[in-house]
Structure formats: structure tokens, C-alpha cells
């Protein structure tokens, strides 16, 4: 995947954003950022000519039980560089700015993350479930997920918490 | 002028030309399309979740079921991501065999594209011809691993078994046949007047739009964006082969079709070079019986038949992945469907579905 973003440029970003952090011990350190500054950071990464990360390669979330982490993998076609940006979110109320404001093509991937992981994207044009049924009330990729029980009520398929075995 | 009223027509999920269980809610004004909303999830099996409760080796067969017409490419993507995470070096012979299989599978997948496209346009003959030739590749896979579609042949650290002489000989025979095959296709439908009229200047995706939607694969190259992961990343043995990346100009249906026709020829070129320079040696690296990649995460992307296929794997140091995320190209590409269909006639929607080439196994994951 080309080469990783240079450390001195990461340092520049760290000076520019006070919540930015990275682990200098790692070979390819992810750039951690506070969720309030995420949108500004992404704008800088995309629009600064010396960075020009024009492609959102991948976007997802990971449930670490104490917190939820958003992972963004950006790629610059011009310089053949890539960088990983991570944001830690509160597990009970995960909310983050939608990247559709910068990359319109993240629409479906954000809907998927919302559907399966329950992360709410602010200012998303069309935040609906995409893979699971619309009336499903759980997020399957969470680590504490218990499958819901399908039942037909009045001709409509509904989903219910499983009855305990006892 | 006749008075018209907008209405919504459901195409699919059970419809022969939506290629699987894709549902599209087409908003129509008379016969003109005003909007097209894809609705998916009918084939959602939760592969990402299933992988969390399997060991790394047990995860590989799931990738066959993602894009089930190009299973080898998916195996390759997943195995390379795990190898990156665990730091496994793959022997050179295995890299070459992988490239041969992946490119053969790319040709087979493009056969499905051509076959279903021509079928949707009303020429069932085209489908019979394309599937006849695809069968030749599936027979090759049958020789090398005993499976035709869900191959599970590329494994973590190499390939499952060495390529037999029979396989290499028959692959050579197939490669020799490719120019003749393409010639036949060109005579049969590329030159057909009705086919061209249906394809040219319909469902245009401009360069800007393709970049905006984050598209990848033949679809973005048809719009004239030089973006091929095989060329950019040179993963595996791809850096050693000489091949071109065909580009389109207008980004219409015709370009998306022609790109794939040209890609078949390029894939054949790659396979020929791999066959000529096939190194001797082991086909599998020394991989520990119980694979425990160190704590951390890795993202690896490969050029799947449909575009940029990425695997993001998080390891917690145990035998099972903590989290797997799959960036599926057809899922992202589908975002362009609305723009492609707008302003077209209902009959053209079928062509648009076919040329954007979504595979529901991959879209729904």
C-alpha cells in the first residue's frame, strides 16, 4: 500500500491539533484524535496540497468493550501514501461527525457501521439501517450482542429479546 | 402532453436481472427514471461476526462465500492480511501460483459479467458462449484443488497443494485459446448494432463522480481514472509482471464493458508470464500449527475482480481474530447506481445493474 505517512508530518499535525497523538514506538503508528477535532483534521488531511489524502480507503468501528474505536484508512493517490486515523468513542453513546461532509462516498459504509455497531453519525444525509431489518433493535457486531428472536405478530415479522432458559 | 405521475416500482429481490437478491426501488415518471434506491441485506449472513468465533485458518472458507464468482481473489486478500499481521513470508512459487489462480478467476468472473450482461440485453446466446468458456476455467480449478467455485485453495502461508503439471499444461492451452475467444465475442456481440446502441452514451459516470463515490475496479477505470491496486501496491508477485491498465474515456456502459474485455487479455498476459517464469521450490511457508498473530491490527487491500477489496483484522493475541472488517468493492460501488439510472429509461436500468456488476454475496457480506 505504498508507504506510510512520514513521522515528521505527523508531528506537524500534532502541533496543529492539541488532541492529536501517536505512538512513536510503532512502525506505522495510527493517529489518534479527539472526536471534536476529527472533522477539522480530516479537512486538513484532504485539502492541504502536501498531504492530499483524496481517498477514504476504509472506514469501520471496533468494539473494545470499554470504548468503541472508529478506524479510518486514508490513501493519497498523488503521493502513494496512506495513514490510519482513529477516534475513541463513548461506548454507551457513540457519536461522531459524518465523513460524508468531506467524502460523499462514505455514505453506505457509515450506514453499515451504524447498523452493525450502533455508532451515530452526525450530519449524515440518510442514516438508516442498511443490512439488518429496519425494526431490528440491536447492533450485531457489539461484543455483548445476543441474537434477537424472530416472531410473527399480526402478519408482521418482529424481533424480541430471547426468553431466558430457566 | 400526457399528464404523468411519479410512482415507485420495486425491482427485485426476486428478479432475473438484478443478479442475486438486490432490490432496487425505482422511482418512475412514465418510463423515465427519476431515482433508484438500492435496498440490500437479503443475503446478509454476518460473516464479519462469524469470523470472530473461528480460528484464522477456519476463516478462510468464509471469504470464498463473499464474492462467490471470484473466490480465489478473496482468499488472497484475507490470507495476505493475516500474513501481514503475523509476519509470514510466502515462498516465491506460491506467489506465482496465487497470481495464476487469481487472474484465471478474474477472467472467469468477467465471463459471468459478459454472460449476464448479454442475457439481460436479450441475447441468451451470449450467456451460453461466456459460460461455456468459464467452464474451462472452473475445470482448471477442479484439477488444482478439487473445487470449482468455492475454491479455498489459497491458504495462509501459501497454497493448499502444489500446481500439477496437468494444471500448468491445461492453463497454457486455455491462454492460447483466449485471443480466439475474445475474437469470437467481438464478432458475436461487440460489433452488434443493437448492442452498441443500448450501451453507448447510457448511464454515464464522469471521472469526478467516480472519485466522489469512492468507486474502484473496472468501474472507476472505465471513467478514466488510473487506479489499479495491482499496479499501485504491487502486492505478491504482481510487481514482476508487465501488463497494462486499460482505461475508458466516457464512463458509459460501453466503456465498462470494453474495459472488462481488455482486462481479460491483460490477465492472460500476466498468466503467460507467470507460467513462463514459474520458479521451483516449496509452495507453503512454515506456518505454526496454532496461529497466534501478535496483538495489533493490519489492513491489506487487493484488486478484486470488482475493485478494491480490503481486510482490516484486529488481533488480541489469541487464536481467533478479535474483529474482521471487510471493505467490499461492490457495496461501495452501488452508491453510484442512483446517478447512473437518473434520466435513463426503465429498460436502461437493467443495463446499468449489469455493468456496475454488483455481487450480492459481497454486498451483503
PDB file of C-alpha atoms in Angstrom, chain A:
ATOM      1  CA  UNK A   1       0.000   0.000   0.000  1.00  0.00           C
ATOM      2  CA  UNK A   2       2.710   2.479  -0.863  1.00  0.00           C
ATOM      3  CA  UNK A   3       4.460   3.831   2.171  1.00  0.00           C
ATOM      4  CA  UNK A   4       3.163   5.109   5.464  1.00  0.00           C
ATOM      5  CA  UNK A   5       2.739   8.812   6.198  1.00  0.00           C
ATOM      6  CA  UNK A   6       6.030  10.391   7.379  1.00  0.00           C
ATOM      7  CA  UNK A   7       6.517  10.843  11.112  1.00  0.00           C
ATOM      8  CA  UNK A   8       7.617  14.478  10.774  1.00  0.00           C
ATOM      9  CA  UNK A   9       4.305  15.278   9.107  1.00  0.00           C
ATOM     10  CA  UNK A  10       2.502  13.512  11.940  1.00  0.00           C
ATOM     11  CA  UNK A  11       4.464  15.777  14.301  1.00  0.00           C
ATOM     12  CA  UNK A  12       3.281  18.825  12.368  1.00  0.00           C
ATOM     13  CA  UNK A  13      -0.304  17.676  12.779  1.00  0.00           C
ATOM     14  CA  UNK A  14       0.297  17.040  16.458  1.00  0.00           C
ATOM     15  CA  UNK A  15       1.410  20.656  16.846  1.00  0.00           C
ATOM     16  CA  UNK A  16      -1.648  21.850  14.944  1.00  0.00           C
ATOM     17  CA  UNK A  17      -4.240  19.789  16.850  1.00  0.00           C
ATOM     18  CA  UNK A  18      -3.922  19.566  20.615  1.00  0.00           C
ATOM     19  CA  UNK A  19      -5.828  16.261  20.898  1.00  0.00           C
ATOM     20  CA  UNK A  20      -3.710  14.513  18.240  1.00  0.00           C
ATOM     21  CA  UNK A  21      -1.486  11.722  19.471  1.00  0.00           C
ATOM     22  CA  UNK A  22       0.518   8.811  18.099  1.00  0.00           C
ATOM     23  CA  UNK A  23       2.736   6.069  19.436  1.00  0.00           C
ATOM     24  CA  UNK A  24       6.250   6.798  18.164  1.00  0.00           C
ATOM     25  CA  UNK A  25       7.382   3.271  19.103  1.00  0.00           C
ATOM     26  CA  UNK A  26       5.322   1.695  16.324  1.00  0.00           C
ATOM     27  CA  UNK A  27       6.484   1.364  12.748  1.00  0.00           C
ATOM     28  CA  UNK A  28       3.189   2.548  11.282  1.00  0.00           C
ATOM     29  CA  UNK A  29       1.516   4.477  14.090  1.00  0.00           C
ATOM     30  CA  UNK A  30      -2.171   5.345  13.878  1.00  0.00           C
ATOM     31  CA  UNK A  31      -3.024   8.975  14.507  1.00  0.00           C
ATOM     32  CA  UNK A  32      -5.421   9.291  17.456  1.00  0.00           C
ATOM     33  CA  UNK A  33      -7.626  12.368  17.593  1.00  0.00           C
ATOM     34  CA  UNK A  34     -10.383  13.677  19.832  1.00  0.00           C
ATOM     35  CA  UNK A  35     -13.809  13.420  18.227  1.00  0.00           C
ATOM     36  CA  UNK A  36     -14.390  17.190  18.329  1.00  0.00           C
ATOM     37  CA  UNK A  37     -11.368  17.811  16.124  1.00  0.00           C
ATOM     38  CA  UNK A  38     -11.879  14.876  13.759  1.00  0.00           C
ATOM     39  CA  UNK A  39     -13.704  16.796  11.049  1.00  0.00           C
ATOM     40  CA  UNK A  40     -11.113  19.603  11.023  1.00  0.00           C
ATOM     41  CA  UNK A  41      -8.252  17.132  10.909  1.00  0.00           C
ATOM     42  CA  UNK A  42      -9.811  15.248   8.011  1.00  0.00           C
ATOM     43  CA  UNK A  43     -10.361  18.506   6.113  1.00  0.00           C
ATOM     44  CA  UNK A  44      -6.687  19.379   6.616  1.00  0.00           C
ATOM     45  CA  UNK A  45      -5.591  15.894   5.502  1.00  0.00           C
ATOM     46  CA  UNK A  46      -7.693  16.079   2.394  1.00  0.00           C
ATOM     47  CA  UNK A  47      -7.239  19.697   1.368  1.00  0.00           C
ATOM     48  CA  UNK A  48      -3.611  20.518   2.224  1.00  0.00           C
ATOM     49  CA  UNK A  49      -1.704  20.077  -1.057  1.00  0.00           C
ATOM     50  CA  UNK A  50       1.274  18.418   0.660  1.00  0.00           C
ATOM     51  CA  UNK A  51      -0.985  15.744   2.182  1.00  0.00           C
ATOM     52  CA  UNK A  52      -3.868  15.419  -0.329  1.00  0.00           C
ATOM     53  CA  UNK A  53      -5.451  12.269   1.066  1.00  0.00           C
ATOM     54  CA  UNK A  54      -8.173  12.170  -1.529  1.00  0.00           C
ATOM     55  CA  UNK A  55      -9.452   8.651  -0.906  1.00  0.00           C
ATOM     56  CA  UNK A  56     -11.211   7.218   2.106  1.00  0.00           C
ATOM     57  CA  UNK A  57      -9.984   3.672   1.699  1.00  0.00           C
ATOM     58  CA  UNK A  58     -11.811   2.034   4.566  1.00  0.00           C
ATOM     59  CA  UNK A  59     -13.997   3.082   7.459  1.00  0.00           C
ATOM     60  CA  UNK A  60     -15.134   0.895  10.326  1.00  0.00           C
ATOM     61  CA  UNK A  61     -15.557   0.620  14.081  1.00  0.00           C
ATOM     62  CA  UNK A  62     -14.191  -1.845  16.636  1.00  0.00           C
ATOM     63  CA  UNK A  63     -15.839  -2.625  19.973  1.00  0.00           C
ATOM     64  CA  UNK A  64     -13.150  -2.818  22.670  1.00  0.00           C
ATOM     65  CA  UNK A  65     -15.712  -3.399  25.469  1.00  0.00           C
ATOM     66  CA  UNK A  66     -14.696  -0.196  27.351  1.00  0.00           C
ATOM     67  CA  UNK A  67     -14.938   2.068  24.352  1.00  0.00           C
ATOM     68  CA  UNK A  68     -15.664   1.994  20.629  1.00  0.00           C
ATOM     69  CA  UNK A  69     -12.933   2.932  18.246  1.00  0.00           C
ATOM     70  CA  UNK A  70     -13.553   4.362  14.788  1.00  0.00           C
ATOM     71  CA  UNK A  71     -10.864   3.441  12.272  1.00  0.00           C
ATOM     72  CA  UNK A  72     -10.308   5.411   9.077  1.00  0.00           C
ATOM     73  CA  UNK A  73      -7.760   4.379   6.493  1.00  0.00           C
ATOM     74  CA  UNK A  74      -6.893   7.209   4.131  1.00  0.00           C
ATOM     75  CA  UNK A  75      -4.950   6.972   0.911  1.00  0.00           C
ATOM     76  CA  UNK A  76      -3.304   9.665  -1.179  1.00  0.00           C
ATOM     77  CA  UNK A  77      -3.259   8.795  -4.877  1.00  0.00           C
ATOM     78  CA  UNK A  78      -0.910  11.665  -5.594  1.00  0.00           C
ATOM     79  CA  UNK A  79       1.878  10.713  -3.177  1.00  0.00           C
ATOM     80  CA  UNK A  80       1.079   6.992  -2.820  1.00  0.00           C
ATOM     81  CA  UNK A  81       0.903   7.355   0.975  1.00  0.00           C
ATOM     82  CA  UNK A  82      -1.547   6.042   3.487  1.00  0.00           C
ATOM     83  CA  UNK A  83      -2.422   6.886   7.069  1.00  0.00           C
ATOM     84  CA  UNK A  84      -4.712   5.428   9.717  1.00  0.00           C
ATOM     85  CA  UNK A  85      -6.784   7.798  11.853  1.00  0.00           C
ATOM     86  CA  UNK A  86      -8.510   6.511  14.976  1.00  0.00           C
ATOM     87  CA  UNK A  87     -11.081   8.066  17.278  1.00  0.00           C
ATOM     88  CA  UNK A  88     -12.167   6.687  20.631  1.00  0.00           C
ATOM     89  CA  UNK A  89     -15.876   6.985  21.358  1.00  0.00           C
ATOM     90  CA  UNK A  90     -18.006   6.551  24.436  1.00  0.00           C
ATOM     91  CA  UNK A  91     -19.497   3.054  24.259  1.00  0.00           C
ATOM     92  CA  UNK A  92     -22.910   3.992  25.685  1.00  0.00           C
ATOM     93  CA  UNK A  93     -23.463   6.907  23.377  1.00  0.00           C
ATOM     94  CA  UNK A  94     -21.130   6.696  20.384  1.00  0.00           C
ATOM     95  CA  UNK A  95     -21.494   9.799  18.240  1.00  0.00           C
ATOM     96  CA  UNK A  96     -19.124  11.197  15.675  1.00  0.00           C
ATOM     97  CA  UNK A  97     -19.231  13.650  12.797  1.00  0.00           C
ATOM     98  CA  UNK A  98     -20.108  12.032   9.480  1.00  0.00           C
ATOM     99  CA  UNK A  99     -17.355  11.871   6.890  1.00  0.00           C
ATOM    100  CA  UNK A 100     -19.922  12.293   4.109  1.00  0.00           C
ATOM    101  CA  UNK A 101     -19.292  16.004   4.638  1.00  0.00           C
ATOM    102  CA  UNK A 102     -15.859  15.514   3.066  1.00  0.00           C
ATOM    103  CA  UNK A 103     -16.033  12.203   1.180  1.00  0.00           C
ATOM    104  CA  UNK A 104     -19.525  11.650  -0.177  1.00  0.00           C
ATOM    105  CA  UNK A 105     -18.729   8.018  -0.935  1.00  0.00           C
ATOM    106  CA  UNK A 106     -18.598   7.031   2.733  1.00  0.00           C
ATOM    107  CA  UNK A 107     -22.380   7.097   2.875  1.00  0.00           C
ATOM    108  CA  UNK A 108     -23.012   3.339   2.710  1.00  0.00           C
ATOM    109  CA  UNK A 109     -20.044   2.413   4.893  1.00  0.00           C
ATOM    110  CA  UNK A 110     -21.257   4.752   7.625  1.00  0.00           C
ATOM    111  CA  UNK A 111     -24.743   3.344   7.363  1.00  0.00           C
ATOM    112  CA  UNK A 112     -23.249  -0.110   7.749  1.00  0.00           C
ATOM    113  CA  UNK A 113     -21.249   0.943  10.805  1.00  0.00           C
ATOM    114  CA  UNK A 114     -24.376   2.494  12.290  1.00  0.00           C
ATOM    115  CA  UNK A 115     -26.375  -0.646  11.588  1.00  0.00           C
ATOM    116  CA  UNK A 116     -23.912  -3.204  12.901  1.00  0.00           C
ATOM    117  CA  UNK A 117     -22.065  -1.260  15.591  1.00  0.00           C
ATOM    118  CA  UNK A 118     -24.515   1.433  16.630  1.00  0.00           C
ATOM    119  CA  UNK A 119     -22.307   4.452  16.012  1.00  0.00           C
ATOM    120  CA  UNK A 120     -24.394   7.569  15.294  1.00  0.00           C
ATOM    121  CA  UNK A 121     -23.036   9.806  12.572  1.00  0.00           C
ATOM    122  CA  UNK A 122     -23.932  13.453  12.948  1.00  0.00           C
ATOM    123  CA  UNK A 123     -24.901  15.359   9.783  1.00  0.00           C
ATOM    124  CA  UNK A 124     -25.275  12.164   7.778  1.00  0.00           C
ATOM    125  CA  UNK A 125     -27.768  12.649   4.914  1.00  0.00           C
ATOM    126  CA  UNK A 126     -29.581   9.328   5.275  1.00  0.00           C
ATOM    127  CA  UNK A 127     -28.717   7.412   8.446  1.00  0.00           C
ATOM    128  CA  UNK A 128     -30.827   4.249   8.235  1.00  0.00           C
ATOM    129  CA  UNK A 129     -30.125   0.568   8.713  1.00  0.00           C
ATOM    130  CA  UNK A 130     -28.687  -0.989   5.590  1.00  0.00           C
ATOM    131  CA  UNK A 131     -28.227  -4.732   6.164  1.00  0.00           C
ATOM    132  CA  UNK A 132     -30.400  -5.661   9.146  1.00  0.00           C
ATOM    133  CA  UNK A 133     -34.225  -5.299   9.112  1.00  0.00           C
ATOM    134  CA  UNK A 134     -35.487  -1.795   9.829  1.00  0.00           C
ATOM    135  CA  UNK A 135     -37.276  -2.848  13.021  1.00  0.00           C
ATOM    136  CA  UNK A 136     -34.261  -4.632  14.473  1.00  0.00           C
ATOM    137  CA  UNK A 137     -33.178  -3.150  17.775  1.00  0.00           C
ATOM    138  CA  UNK A 138     -29.669  -4.434  18.371  1.00  0.00           C
ATOM    139  CA  UNK A 139     -26.243  -3.952  16.865  1.00  0.00           C
ATOM    140  CA  UNK A 140     -24.802  -7.364  15.969  1.00  0.00           C
ATOM    141  CA  UNK A 141     -21.103  -6.529  15.898  1.00  0.00           C
ATOM    142  CA  UNK A 142     -21.121  -5.364  19.515  1.00  0.00           C
ATOM    143  CA  UNK A 143     -19.299  -7.853  21.720  1.00  0.00           C
ATOM    144  CA  UNK A 144     -22.258  -8.267  24.087  1.00  0.00           C
ATOM    145  CA  UNK A 145     -24.759  -8.957  21.308  1.00  0.00           C
ATOM    146  CA  UNK A 146     -27.378 -11.648  21.864  1.00  0.00           C
ATOM    147  CA  UNK A 147     -29.383 -12.578  18.740  1.00  0.00           C
ATOM    148  CA  UNK A 148     -32.997 -11.457  18.835  1.00  0.00           C
ATOM    149  CA  UNK A 149     -35.806 -13.908  18.380  1.00  0.00           C
ATOM    150  CA  UNK A 150     -37.997 -13.533  15.284  1.00  0.00           C
ATOM    151  CA  UNK A 151     -41.724 -13.781  15.801  1.00  0.00           C
ATOM    152  CA  UNK A 152     -44.664 -13.065  13.545  1.00  0.00           C
ATOM    153  CA  UNK A 153     -47.183 -10.756  15.140  1.00  0.00           C
ATOM    154  CA  UNK A 154     -50.246  -9.744  13.164  1.00  0.00           C
ATOM    155  CA  UNK A 155     -48.593 -10.796   9.930  1.00  0.00           C
ATOM    156  CA  UNK A 156     -45.513  -8.654  10.600  1.00  0.00           C
ATOM    157  CA  UNK A 157     -42.075 -10.009  11.368  1.00  0.00           C
ATOM    158  CA  UNK A 158     -40.944  -8.591  14.719  1.00  0.00           C
ATOM    159  CA  UNK A 159     -37.835  -9.093  16.829  1.00  0.00           C
ATOM    160  CA  UNK A 160     -37.772  -9.812  20.556  1.00  0.00           C
ATOM    161  CA  UNK A 161     -35.246 -10.333  23.314  1.00  0.00           C
ATOM    162  CA  UNK A 162     -34.698 -14.041  23.912  1.00  0.00           C
ATOM    163  CA  UNK A 163     -36.638 -15.528  26.793  1.00  0.00           C
ATOM    164  CA  UNK A 164     -34.312 -16.832  29.469  1.00  0.00           C
ATOM    165  CA  UNK A 165     -33.864 -20.612  29.584  1.00  0.00           C
ATOM    166  CA  UNK A 166     -34.918 -21.006  33.244  1.00  0.00           C
TER     167      UNK A 166
END
